[in-house]
């Protein structure tokens, strides 16, 4: 019985792979975007993003209807824990959902 040498496979850590696959979307030009604690204009502002910001969208959820540079929508983008921005101000290239719904 002979034994063939086994080729060693280089594995990339999952965290590195996911970070490389992260997609960031531009906020509308010339806009300082309010970030809210929930998906609607009735939620408190937790911070403002400066002009030229880019955001990573973790999930999306329906909320208050907002009109902005990219149309009128009820979609809100979750950009971090407890942080939401209206999709009307984020250039996702779509009028619909591009991420899973927030749970």
CSV table of C-alpha atoms in Angstrom, one decimal:
chain,number,residue,atom,x,y,z
A,1,UNK,CA,0.0,0.0,0.0
A,2,UNK,CA,1.4,3.4,-1.0
A,3,UNK,CA,0.6,6.7,0.5
A,4,UNK,CA,0.3,9.8,-1.7
A,5,UNK,CA,1.5,13.1,-0.3
A,6,UNK,CA,-1.4,15.4,0.6
A,7,UNK,CA,-1.3,19.0,-0.7
A,8,UNK,CA,-1.7,21.5,2.2
A,9,UNK,CA,-4.5,24.0,1.7
A,10,UNK,CA,-4.1,27.5,2.8
A,11,UNK,CA,-7.2,28.6,4.7
A,12,UNK,CA,-8.3,32.3,5.1
A,13,UNK,CA,-9.9,33.2,8.4
A,14,UNK,CA,-13.6,33.8,8.0
A,15,UNK,CA,-13.4,37.2,9.6
A,16,UNK,CA,-10.8,38.4,7.0
A,17,UNK,CA,-13.0,37.0,4.2
A,18,UNK,CA,-16.1,38.8,5.5
A,19,UNK,CA,-14.3,42.0,6.0
A,20,UNK,CA,-13.0,41.9,2.5
A,21,UNK,CA,-16.5,41.3,1.2
A,22,UNK,CA,-17.9,44.3,3.1
A,23,UNK,CA,-19.6,46.8,0.8
A,24,UNK,CA,-19.8,50.5,1.6
A,25,UNK,CA,-22.4,52.9,0.1
A,26,UNK,CA,-22.0,56.6,-0.4
A,27,UNK,CA,-24.2,59.1,1.3
A,28,UNK,CA,-25.7,61.7,-1.0
A,29,UNK,CA,-23.2,64.5,-2.0
A,30,UNK,CA,-23.3,67.6,0.1
A,31,UNK,CA,-25.4,66.0,2.9
A,32,UNK,CA,-24.6,65.7,6.6
A,33,UNK,CA,-26.8,62.7,7.4
A,34,UNK,CA,-28.6,62.3,10.7
A,35,UNK,CA,-28.3,58.9,12.3
A,36,UNK,CA,-31.2,57.9,14.4
A,37,UNK,CA,-31.7,55.3,17.2
A,38,UNK,CA,-34.5,53.7,15.2
A,39,UNK,CA,-36.1,53.5,11.7
A,40,UNK,CA,-37.9,56.8,11.6
A,41,UNK,CA,-37.8,60.5,12.0
A,42,UNK,CA,-39.5,60.3,15.4
A,43,UNK,CA,-36.4,58.5,16.9
A,44,UNK,CA,-33.7,60.6,18.6
A,45,UNK,CA,-30.7,61.6,16.5
A,46,UNK,CA,-27.6,59.8,17.9
A,47,UNK,CA,-25.0,61.5,15.6
A,48,UNK,CA,-24.6,63.1,12.2
A,49,UNK,CA,-22.4,61.7,9.5
A,50,UNK,CA,-20.2,64.3,7.7
A,51,UNK,CA,-20.4,65.1,4.0
A,52,UNK,CA,-18.7,62.5,1.9
A,53,UNK,CA,-19.4,59.6,4.3
A,54,UNK,CA,-19.8,56.0,3.3
A,55,UNK,CA,-21.8,53.5,5.2
A,56,UNK,CA,-22.0,49.7,5.5
A,57,UNK,CA,-25.6,48.4,5.6
A,58,UNK,CA,-26.0,45.5,8.0
A,59,UNK,CA,-29.8,45.0,7.4
A,60,UNK,CA,-32.8,47.1,6.4
A,61,UNK,CA,-36.2,47.6,7.9
A,62,UNK,CA,-39.4,49.6,7.1
A,63,UNK,CA,-40.0,52.9,8.9
A,64,UNK,CA,-41.1,56.5,8.4
A,65,UNK,CA,-41.4,57.6,4.8
A,66,UNK,CA,-38.7,60.0,3.8
A,67,UNK,CA,-38.0,61.9,0.6
A,68,UNK,CA,-34.3,62.6,-0.3
A,69,UNK,CA,-31.9,62.8,-3.2
A,70,UNK,CA,-32.5,59.1,-4.1
A,71,UNK,CA,-36.2,59.2,-4.0
A,72,UNK,CA,-39.0,58.6,-1.6
A,73,UNK,CA,-38.8,55.5,0.6
A,74,UNK,CA,-39.8,53.8,3.8
A,75,UNK,CA,-36.6,51.7,3.9
A,76,UNK,CA,-34.2,52.4,6.7
A,77,UNK,CA,-30.6,51.1,6.7
A,78,UNK,CA,-29.1,49.8,9.9
A,79,UNK,CA,-25.5,50.9,9.9
A,80,UNK,CA,-24.5,49.8,13.4
A,81,UNK,CA,-26.2,48.7,16.6
A,82,UNK,CA,-29.0,51.2,17.3
A,83,UNK,CA,-28.1,53.4,14.3
A,84,UNK,CA,-30.4,53.9,11.3
A,85,UNK,CA,-30.4,56.2,8.3
A,86,UNK,CA,-33.0,56.7,5.6
A,87,UNK,CA,-32.2,54.8,2.4
A,88,UNK,CA,-33.4,58.0,0.6
A,89,UNK,CA,-29.9,59.4,1.3
A,90,UNK,CA,-27.8,56.4,0.6
A,91,UNK,CA,-26.7,55.5,-3.0
A,92,UNK,CA,-27.4,51.7,-3.1
A,93,UNK,CA,-28.3,51.6,-6.8
A,94,UNK,CA,-31.7,50.2,-6.0
A,95,UNK,CA,-35.2,51.4,-5.0
A,96,UNK,CA,-35.8,48.2,-3.0
A,97,UNK,CA,-34.2,46.2,-0.3
A,98,UNK,CA,-30.6,45.1,-0.9
A,99,UNK,CA,-30.0,43.5,2.4
A,100,UNK,CA,-32.0,41.1,4.6
A,101,UNK,CA,-34.7,42.6,6.9
A,102,UNK,CA,-33.5,43.5,10.4
A,103,UNK,CA,-34.9,41.1,13.0
